[in-house]
PDB file of C-alpha atoms and ligand atoms in Angstrom:
ATOM      1  CA  UNK K  22      14.455 -12.762  16.921  1.00  0.00           C
ATOM      2  CA  UNK K  23      16.100  -9.312  16.692  1.00  0.00           C
ATOM      3  CA  UNK K  24      13.930  -6.372  15.950  1.00  0.00           C
ATOM      4  CA  UNK K  25      15.310  -5.906  12.434  1.00  0.00           C
ATOM      5  CA  UNK K  26      14.936  -9.707  11.552  1.00  0.00           C
ATOM      6  CA  UNK K  27      11.286  -9.344  12.896  1.00  0.00           C
ATOM      7  CA  UNK K  28      10.892  -6.437  10.566  1.00  0.00           C
ATOM      8  CA  UNK K  29      12.266  -8.266   7.666  1.00  0.00           C
ATOM      9  CA  UNK K  30       9.760 -11.110   8.300  1.00  0.00           C
ATOM     10  CA  UNK K  31       6.862  -8.631   8.493  1.00  0.00           C
ATOM     11  CA  UNK K  32       7.828  -6.961   5.094  1.00  0.00           C
ATOM     12  CA  UNK K  33       8.280 -10.393   3.456  1.00  0.00           C
ATOM     13  CA  UNK K  34       4.739 -11.543   4.693  1.00  0.00           C
ATOM     14  CA  UNK K  35       3.150  -8.393   3.336  1.00  0.00           C
ATOM     15  CA  UNK K  36       4.765  -9.146   0.019  1.00  0.00           C
ATOM     16  CA  UNK K  37       3.584 -12.580   0.056  1.00  0.00           C
ATOM     17  CA  UNK K  38      -0.144 -11.521   0.964  1.00  0.00           C
ATOM     18  CA  UNK K  39      -0.297  -8.914  -1.831  1.00  0.00           C
ATOM     19  CA  UNK K  40       1.267 -11.263  -4.404  1.00  0.00           C
ATOM     20  CA  UNK K  41      -1.222 -14.180  -3.418  1.00  0.00           C
ATOM     21  CA  UNK K  42      -4.057 -11.801  -3.826  1.00  0.00           C
ATOM     22  CA  UNK K  43      -2.827 -10.971  -7.298  1.00  0.00           C
ATOM     23  CA  UNK K  44      -2.431  -7.348  -6.650  1.00  0.00           C
ATOM     24  CA  UNK K  45       0.655  -7.011  -8.599  1.00  0.00           C
ATOM     25  CA  UNK K  46       2.364  -9.038 -11.374  1.00  0.00           C
ATOM     26  CA  UNK K  47       5.407 -11.359 -11.056  1.00  0.00           C
ATOM     27  CA  UNK K  48       8.288  -9.340  -9.602  1.00  0.00           C
ATOM     28  CA  UNK K  49       6.831  -5.712 -10.005  1.00  0.00           C
ATOM     29  CA  UNK K  50       6.275  -3.968  -6.883  1.00  0.00           C
ATOM     30  CA  UNK K  51       7.968  -3.567  -3.355  1.00  0.00           C
ATOM     31  CA  UNK K  52       7.082  -3.229   0.265  1.00  0.00           C
ATOM     32  CA  UNK K  53       9.096  -1.567   2.881  1.00  0.00           C
ATOM     33  CA  UNK K  54       9.004  -0.836   6.719  1.00  0.00           C
ATOM     34  CA  UNK K  55      11.036   1.708   8.753  1.00  0.00           C
ATOM     35  CA  UNK K  56      12.367   0.780  12.154  1.00  0.00           C
ATOM     36  CA  UNK K  57      10.479   3.357  14.321  1.00  0.00           C
ATOM     37  CA  UNK K  58      12.261   6.428  15.303  1.00  0.00           C
ATOM     38  CA  UNK K  59      15.363   5.645  12.944  1.00  0.00           C
ATOM     39  CA  UNK K  60      16.285   6.242   9.343  1.00  0.00           C
ATOM     40  CA  UNK K  61      16.698   2.382   8.880  1.00  0.00           C
ATOM     41  CA  UNK K  62      14.504   1.201   6.119  1.00  0.00           C
ATOM     42  CA  UNK K  63      13.921  -2.659   5.200  1.00  0.00           C
ATOM     43  CA  UNK K  64      12.788  -3.167   1.510  1.00  0.00           C
ATOM     44  CA  UNK K  65      11.941  -6.145  -0.623  1.00  0.00           C
ATOM     45  CA  UNK K  66      15.056  -6.216  -3.156  1.00  0.00           C
ATOM     46  CA  UNK K  67      15.169  -6.687  -6.950  1.00  0.00           C
ATOM     47  CA  UNK K  68      17.712  -8.300  -9.013  1.00  0.00           C
ATOM     48  CA  UNK K  69      18.775 -11.501 -10.608  1.00  0.00           C
ATOM     49  CA  UNK K  70      18.355 -13.580  -7.350  1.00  0.00           C
ATOM     50  CA  UNK K  71      14.778 -12.515  -6.559  1.00  0.00           C
ATOM     51  CA  UNK K  72      11.735 -14.920  -6.588  1.00  0.00           C
ATOM     52  CA  UNK K  73       8.895 -12.341  -7.230  1.00  0.00           C
ATOM     53  CA  UNK K  74       6.493 -10.592  -4.868  1.00  0.00           C
ATOM     54  CA  UNK K  75       4.376 -13.561  -4.019  1.00  0.00           C
ATOM     55  CA  UNK K  76       7.394 -15.734  -3.001  1.00  0.00           C
ATOM     56  CA  UNK K  77       9.425 -13.003  -1.012  1.00  0.00           C
ATOM     57  CA  UNK K  78      11.394 -14.334   1.925  1.00  0.00           C
ATOM     58  CA  UNK K  79      13.013 -12.487   4.761  1.00  0.00           C
ATOM     59  CA  UNK K  80      16.328 -13.102   3.144  1.00  0.00           C
ATOM     60  CA  UNK K  81      15.268 -11.023   0.176  1.00  0.00           C
ATOM     61  CA  UNK K  82      14.392  -7.909   2.339  1.00  0.00           C
ATOM     62  CA  UNK K  83      17.379  -5.706   2.497  1.00  0.00           C
ATOM     63  CA  UNK K  84      18.314  -2.582   4.362  1.00  0.00           C
ATOM     64  CA  UNK K  85      18.608   0.712   2.595  1.00  0.00           C
ATOM     65  CA  UNK K  86      19.347   4.171   4.025  1.00  0.00           C
ATOM     66  CA  UNK K  87      17.242   7.327   3.343  1.00  0.00           C
ATOM     67  CA  UNK K  88      19.434   8.158   0.226  1.00  0.00           C
ATOM     68  CA  UNK K  89      18.124   4.863  -1.266  1.00  0.00           C
ATOM     69  CA  UNK K  90      21.534   2.945  -1.040  1.00  0.00           C
ATOM     70  CA  UNK K  91      21.663  -0.541  -0.101  1.00  0.00           C
ATOM     71  CA  UNK K  92      23.452  -1.485   3.079  1.00  0.00           C
ATOM     72  CA  UNK K  93      25.018  -4.897   3.141  1.00  0.00           C
ATOM     73  CA  UNK K  94      22.832  -6.525   0.566  1.00  0.00           C
ATOM     74  CA  UNK K  95      23.907 -10.079  -0.363  1.00  0.00           C
ATOM     75  CA  UNK K  96      25.067 -10.605  -4.105  1.00  0.00           C
ATOM     76  CA  UNK K  97      22.098 -10.823  -6.635  1.00  0.00           C
ATOM     77  CA  UNK K  98      20.065  -8.462  -4.563  1.00  0.00           C
ATOM     78  CA  UNK K  99      19.729  -4.823  -5.137  1.00  0.00           C
ATOM     79  CA  UNK K 100      17.520  -1.850  -3.887  1.00  0.00           C
ATOM     80  CA  UNK K 101      14.448  -1.418  -6.188  1.00  0.00           C
ATOM     81  CA  UNK K 102      14.922   1.173  -9.001  1.00  0.00           C
ATOM     82  CA  UNK K 103      11.998   3.001  -7.429  1.00  0.00           C
ATOM     83  CA  UNK K 104      13.366   2.835  -3.859  1.00  0.00           C
ATOM     84  CA  UNK K 105      12.848   6.777  -3.978  1.00  0.00           C
ATOM     85  CA  UNK K 106       8.989   6.261  -3.629  1.00  0.00           C
ATOM     86  CA  UNK K 107       9.893   4.885  -0.284  1.00  0.00           C
ATOM     87  CA  UNK K 108      12.671   7.067   0.964  1.00  0.00           C
ATOM     88  CA  UNK K 109      10.773  10.214  -0.055  1.00  0.00           C
ATOM     89  CA  UNK K 110       7.790   9.157   1.905  1.00  0.00           C
ATOM     90  CA  UNK K 111       9.787   8.347   5.018  1.00  0.00           C
ATOM     91  CA  UNK K 112      11.497  11.606   4.767  1.00  0.00           C
ATOM     92  CA  UNK K 113       8.494  13.724   4.341  1.00  0.00           C
ATOM     93  CA  UNK K 114       6.289  11.945   6.800  1.00  0.00           C
ATOM     94  CA  UNK K 115       7.780  10.902  10.323  1.00  0.00           C
ATOM     95  CA  UNK K 116       4.483   9.162  11.225  1.00  0.00           C
ATOM     96  CA  UNK K 117       4.911   6.670   8.335  1.00  0.00           C
ATOM     97  CA  UNK K 118       6.663   3.436   9.039  1.00  0.00           C
ATOM     98  CA  UNK K 119       5.356   1.194   6.262  1.00  0.00           C
ATOM     99  CA  UNK K 120       5.044   1.792   2.408  1.00  0.00           C
ATOM    100  CA  UNK K 121       3.521  -0.525  -0.329  1.00  0.00           C
ATOM    101  CA  UNK K 122       4.076   0.199  -4.040  1.00  0.00           C
ATOM    102  CA  UNK K 123       2.321  -2.303  -6.428  1.00  0.00           C
ATOM    103  CA  UNK K 124       0.772  -2.343  -9.784  1.00  0.00           C
ATOM    104  CA  UNK K 125      -2.857  -3.637  -9.359  1.00  0.00           C
ATOM    105  CA  UNK K 126      -4.484  -3.666 -12.845  1.00  0.00           C
ATOM    106  CA  UNK K 127      -8.028  -2.790 -11.714  1.00  0.00           C
ATOM    107  CA  UNK K 128      -6.922   0.245  -9.952  1.00  0.00           C
ATOM    108  CA  UNK K 129      -4.678   1.266 -12.844  1.00  0.00           C
ATOM    109  CA  UNK K 130      -7.772   1.022 -15.130  1.00  0.00           C
ATOM    110  CA  UNK K 131      -9.172   4.061 -13.203  1.00  0.00           C
ATOM    111  CA  UNK K 132      -6.051   6.050 -13.696  1.00  0.00           C
ATOM    112  CA  UNK K 133      -6.307   5.451 -17.423  1.00  0.00           C
ATOM    113  CA  UNK K 134     -10.058   6.270 -17.879  1.00  0.00           C
ATOM    114  CA  UNK K 135     -10.102   9.002 -15.283  1.00  0.00           C
ATOM    115  CA  UNK K 136     -13.305   7.490 -13.926  1.00  0.00           C
ATOM    116  CA  UNK K 137     -13.808   8.325 -10.262  1.00  0.00           C
ATOM    117  CA  UNK K 138     -13.844   5.800  -7.495  1.00  0.00           C
ATOM    118  CA  UNK K 139     -17.406   6.381  -6.105  1.00  0.00           C
ATOM    119  CA  UNK K 140     -18.311   5.570  -2.459  1.00  0.00           C
ATOM    120  CA  UNK K 141     -20.655   2.620  -3.604  1.00  0.00           C
ATOM    121  CA  UNK K 142     -20.764   0.731  -0.156  1.00  0.00           C
ATOM    122  CA  UNK K 143     -21.036   1.138   3.501  1.00  0.00           C
ATOM    123  CA  UNK K 144     -21.414  -2.161   5.609  1.00  0.00           C
ATOM    124  CA  UNK K 145     -19.725  -4.124   2.834  1.00  0.00           C
ATOM    125  CA  UNK K 146     -16.460  -2.602   3.690  1.00  0.00           C
ATOM    126  CA  UNK K 147     -16.478   0.344   6.167  1.00  0.00           C
ATOM    127  CA  UNK K 148     -12.590   0.817   5.958  1.00  0.00           C
ATOM    128  CA  UNK K 149     -12.846   0.845   2.195  1.00  0.00           C
ATOM    129  CA  UNK K 150     -15.688   3.380   2.371  1.00  0.00           C
ATOM    130  CA  UNK K 151     -13.442   5.579   4.546  1.00  0.00           C
ATOM    131  CA  UNK K 152     -10.858   5.303   1.895  1.00  0.00           C
ATOM    132  CA  UNK K 153     -13.164   6.313  -0.791  1.00  0.00           C
ATOM    133  CA  UNK K 154     -13.987   9.452   1.094  1.00  0.00           C
ATOM    134  CA  UNK K 155     -10.294  10.412   1.411  1.00  0.00           C
ATOM    135  CA  UNK K 156     -10.128  12.396  -1.882  1.00  0.00           C
ATOM    136  CA  UNK K 157      -7.557   9.931  -3.284  1.00  0.00           C
ATOM    137  CA  UNK K 158      -4.949  11.900  -5.209  1.00  0.00           C
ATOM    138  CA  UNK K 159      -3.513  10.750  -8.516  1.00  0.00           C
ATOM    139  CA  UNK K 160       0.172  11.200  -9.512  1.00  0.00           C
ATOM    140  CA  UNK K 161      -0.420  12.316 -13.084  1.00  0.00           C
ATOM    141  CA  UNK K 162       3.043  11.107 -14.554  1.00  0.00           C
ATOM    142  CA  UNK K 163       3.391   7.569 -15.592  1.00  0.00           C
ATOM    143  CA  UNK K 164       7.294   7.334 -15.335  1.00  0.00           C
ATOM    144  CA  UNK K 165       9.008   5.106 -12.888  1.00  0.00           C
ATOM    145  CA  UNK K 166      10.232   6.933  -9.925  1.00  0.00           C
ATOM    146  CA  UNK K 167      13.999   6.306 -10.281  1.00  0.00           C
ATOM    147  CA  UNK K 168      15.629   9.508  -8.928  1.00  0.00           C
ATOM    148  CA  UNK K 169      15.350  11.387  -5.672  1.00  0.00           C
ATOM    149  CA  UNK K 170      13.845  14.418  -7.601  1.00  0.00           C
ATOM    150  CA  UNK K 171      11.013  12.253  -8.947  1.00  0.00           C
ATOM    151  CA  UNK K 172      10.600  10.750  -5.407  1.00  0.00           C
ATOM    152  CA  UNK K 173      10.250  14.102  -3.919  1.00  0.00           C
ATOM    153  CA  UNK K 174       7.786  15.119  -6.717  1.00  0.00           C
ATOM    154  CA  UNK K 175       5.664  11.989  -6.085  1.00  0.00           C
ATOM    155  CA  UNK K 176       5.517  12.456  -2.299  1.00  0.00           C
ATOM    156  CA  UNK K 177       4.411  16.149  -2.842  1.00  0.00           C
ATOM    157  CA  UNK K 178       1.554  14.778  -5.016  1.00  0.00           C
ATOM    158  CA  UNK K 179       0.491  12.280  -2.486  1.00  0.00           C
ATOM    159  CA  UNK K 180       0.703  14.839   0.477  1.00  0.00           C
ATOM    160  CA  UNK K 181      -0.583  13.256   3.700  1.00  0.00           C
ATOM    161  CA  UNK K 182      -3.012  10.797   2.160  1.00  0.00           C
ATOM    162  CA  UNK K 183      -3.025   7.239   2.825  1.00  0.00           C
ATOM    163  CA  UNK K 184      -3.046   6.051  -0.649  1.00  0.00           C
ATOM    164  CA  UNK K 185      -2.125   7.614  -4.151  1.00  0.00           C
ATOM    165  CA  UNK K 186      -2.918   6.537  -7.682  1.00  0.00           C
ATOM    166  CA  UNK K 187      -0.122   6.584 -10.147  1.00  0.00           C
ATOM    167  CA  UNK K 188      -1.326   7.219 -13.649  1.00  0.00           C
ATOM    168  CA  UNK K 189      -0.711   4.247 -16.102  1.00  0.00           C
ATOM    169  CA  UNK K 190       1.447   2.776 -13.348  1.00  0.00           C
ATOM    170  CA  UNK K 191       0.132   1.517 -10.039  1.00  0.00           C
ATOM    171  CA  UNK K 192      -0.555   2.647  -6.376  1.00  0.00           C
ATOM    172  CA  UNK K 193       1.405   3.590  -3.303  1.00  0.00           C
ATOM    173  CA  UNK K 194      -0.041   3.337   0.286  1.00  0.00           C
ATOM    174  CA  UNK K 195       1.653   4.628   3.367  1.00  0.00           C
ATOM    175  CA  UNK K 196       0.684   4.057   6.855  1.00  0.00           C
ATOM    176  CA  UNK K 197       1.988   3.754  10.496  1.00  0.00           C
ATOM    177  CA  UNK K 198       2.997   0.146   9.956  1.00  0.00           C
ATOM    178  CA  UNK K 199       3.533  -2.130   6.954  1.00  0.00           C
ATOM    179  CA  UNK K 200       0.534  -4.313   7.710  1.00  0.00           C
ATOM    180  CA  UNK K 201      -1.804  -1.177   7.757  1.00  0.00           C
ATOM    181  CA  UNK K 202      -0.222   0.036   4.447  1.00  0.00           C
ATOM    182  CA  UNK K 203      -0.882  -3.346   2.995  1.00  0.00           C
ATOM    183  CA  UNK K 204      -4.462  -3.354   4.022  1.00  0.00           C
ATOM    184  CA  UNK K 205      -5.079   0.036   2.571  1.00  0.00           C
ATOM    185  CA  UNK K 206      -3.758  -1.267  -0.636  1.00  0.00           C
ATOM    186  CA  UNK K 207      -6.135  -4.307  -0.441  1.00  0.00           C
ATOM    187  CA  UNK K 208      -9.038  -2.073   0.319  1.00  0.00           C
ATOM    188  CA  UNK K 209      -8.222   0.253  -2.497  1.00  0.00           C
ATOM    189  CA  UNK K 210      -8.327  -2.667  -4.834  1.00  0.00           C
ATOM    190  CA  UNK K 211     -11.563  -3.728  -3.663  1.00  0.00           C
ATOM    191  CA  UNK K 212     -13.011  -0.310  -4.085  1.00  0.00           C
ATOM    192  CA  UNK K 213     -11.633  -0.299  -7.604  1.00  0.00           C
ATOM    193  CA  UNK K 214     -12.949  -3.808  -8.249  1.00  0.00           C
ATOM    194  CA  UNK K 215     -16.498  -3.034  -7.096  1.00  0.00           C
ATOM    195  CA  UNK K 216     -16.517   0.300  -8.965  1.00  0.00           C
ATOM    196  CA  UNK K 217     -15.386  -1.430 -12.171  1.00  0.00           C
ATOM    197  CA  UNK K 218     -17.862  -4.355 -11.881  1.00  0.00           C
ATOM    198  CA  UNK K 219     -20.747  -1.971 -11.206  1.00  0.00           C
ATOM    199  CA  UNK K 220     -19.998  -0.117 -14.248  1.00  0.00           C
ATOM    200  CA  UNK K 221     -20.202  -3.130 -16.267  1.00  0.00           C
ATOM    201  CA  UNK K 222     -23.553  -4.106 -14.719  1.00  0.00           C
ATOM    202  CA  UNK K 223     -25.128  -0.676 -15.004  1.00  0.00           C
ATOM    203  CA  UNK K 224     -25.063   2.867 -13.641  1.00  0.00           C
ATOM    204  CA  UNK K 225     -23.448   2.923 -10.175  1.00  0.00           C
ATOM    205  CA  UNK K 226     -24.945   5.374  -7.596  1.00  0.00           C
ATOM    206  CA  UNK K 227     -22.974   6.543  -4.484  1.00  0.00           C
ATOM    207  CA  UNK K 228     -24.573   5.710  -1.217  1.00  0.00           C
ATOM    208  CA  UNK K 229     -26.572   8.564   0.427  1.00  0.00           C
ATOM    209  CA  UNK K 230     -25.111  11.430   2.033  1.00  0.00           C
ATOM    210  CA  UNK K 231     -27.045  10.315   5.189  1.00  0.00           C
ATOM    211  CA  UNK K 232     -25.189   6.926   5.237  1.00  0.00           C
ATOM    212  CA  UNK K 233     -21.843   8.587   4.614  1.00  0.00           C
ATOM    213  CA  UNK K 234     -22.521  10.918   7.616  1.00  0.00           C
ATOM    214  CA  UNK K 235     -23.405   7.752   9.706  1.00  0.00           C
ATOM    215  CA  UNK K 236     -20.015   6.108   8.779  1.00  0.00           C
ATOM    216  CA  UNK K 237     -17.981   9.190   9.305  1.00  0.00           C
ATOM    217  CA  UNK K 238     -19.446   9.495  12.776  1.00  0.00           C
ATOM    218  CA  UNK K 239     -18.732   6.046  13.828  1.00  0.00           C
ATOM    219  CA  UNK K 240     -15.470   5.677  15.648  1.00  0.00           C
ATOM    220  CA  UNK K 241     -15.481   1.750  16.053  1.00  0.00           C
ATOM    221  CA  UNK K 242     -14.941   1.294  12.476  1.00  0.00           C
ATOM    222  CA  UNK K 243     -13.063   2.951   9.755  1.00  0.00           C
ATOM    223  CA  UNK K 244      -9.411   3.020   8.282  1.00  0.00           C
ATOM    224  CA  UNK K 245      -6.547   1.339   9.960  1.00  0.00           C
ATOM    225  CA  UNK K 246      -4.575   4.278  11.509  1.00  0.00           C
ATOM    226  CA  UNK K 247      -3.209   3.244  14.710  1.00  0.00           C
ATOM    227  CA  UNK K 248       0.398   3.732  13.982  1.00  0.00           C
ATOM    228  CA  UNK K 249       2.953   5.406  16.439  1.00  0.00           C
ATOM    229  CA  UNK K 250       4.948   2.385  17.293  1.00  0.00           C
ATOM    230  CA  UNK K 251       5.323   0.964  13.845  1.00  0.00           C
ATOM    231  CA  UNK K 252       2.985  -1.829  14.856  1.00  0.00           C
ATOM    232  CA  UNK K 253      -0.724  -2.378  13.606  1.00  0.00           C
ATOM    233  CA  UNK K 254      -3.437  -1.319  15.825  1.00  0.00           C
ATOM    234  CA  UNK K 255      -6.032  -3.836  17.439  1.00  0.00           C
ATOM    235  CA  UNK K 256      -8.419  -3.926  14.537  1.00  0.00           C
ATOM    236  CA  UNK K 257      -5.739  -4.330  11.762  1.00  0.00           C
ATOM    237  CA  UNK K 258      -4.188  -7.120  13.686  1.00  0.00           C
ATOM    238  CA  UNK K 259      -7.409  -9.164  13.645  1.00  0.00           C
ATOM    239  CA  UNK K 260      -7.824  -8.620   9.934  1.00  0.00           C
ATOM    240  CA  UNK K 261      -4.084  -9.253   9.256  1.00  0.00           C
ATOM    241  CA  UNK K 262      -4.292 -12.627  11.107  1.00  0.00           C
ATOM    242  CA  UNK K 263      -6.528 -13.857   8.258  1.00  0.00           C
ATOM    243  CA  UNK K 264      -4.254 -12.916   5.635  1.00  0.00           C
ATOM    244  CA  UNK K 265      -1.338 -14.408   7.436  1.00  0.00           C
ATOM    245  CA  UNK K 266      -3.026 -17.777   7.681  1.00  0.00           C
ATOM    246  CA  UNK K 267      -4.057 -17.347   3.941  1.00  0.00           C
ATOM    247  CA  UNK K 268      -0.399 -17.423   2.844  1.00  0.00           C
ATOM    248  CA  UNK K 269       0.755 -19.882   5.428  1.00  0.00           C
ATOM    249  CA  UNK K 270      -1.797 -22.585   4.648  1.00  0.00           C
TER     250      UNK K 270
HETATM  251 ZN1   ZN J 322       6.235   0.971 -10.000  1.00  0.00          ZN
END
């Protein structure tokens, strides 16, 4: 399989995982990957021929340039209107080779209520805790990112962070590989779900400073940030294997 065909498969798989986990609704959302060291980006297409995020196939992953223009897309498939989320991040962050933009409802609730995502757990999900400690930014506009100028505005708000909330809209995750960006999106959704359910049950309390320091000091656990060659690191590969199995039966 060629390198670009492999990348299309990996983008489609990440879409199917996020769709199967109900992290986004029907056709809303898109995932992309960059061929490392190039300006070639492969992204889930939109258009009358699409099946929806959960059922994305490699044939529905099209190439775009850093201007957001589709290159050689088959009839019925177009670059997503929000392609500029992806192209702006690839322009601004050379270390990023994977971007996920989805609309997970539980996370969006936090952008609406302005409730904080507290570090409520440690051993339950150490990578999720590390994400909670990241000072997750929020893009305060709820418009769709349909122009290069809005894309640049959004990328500025996200800065160098792994994930960004988008008020009344969704989330974006960016990492060294598409799999790691998807895992960050999954961890962010879990963080929001636990925060939400804890608030329903009572008065959630962050874990102690001592325990936060313990997890900060550990190097064998934490976020998935291998990157570099556009492929997931060892720990991410192991976790991703589970999600690959989940969508392949
Ligand atoms: Zn969106």
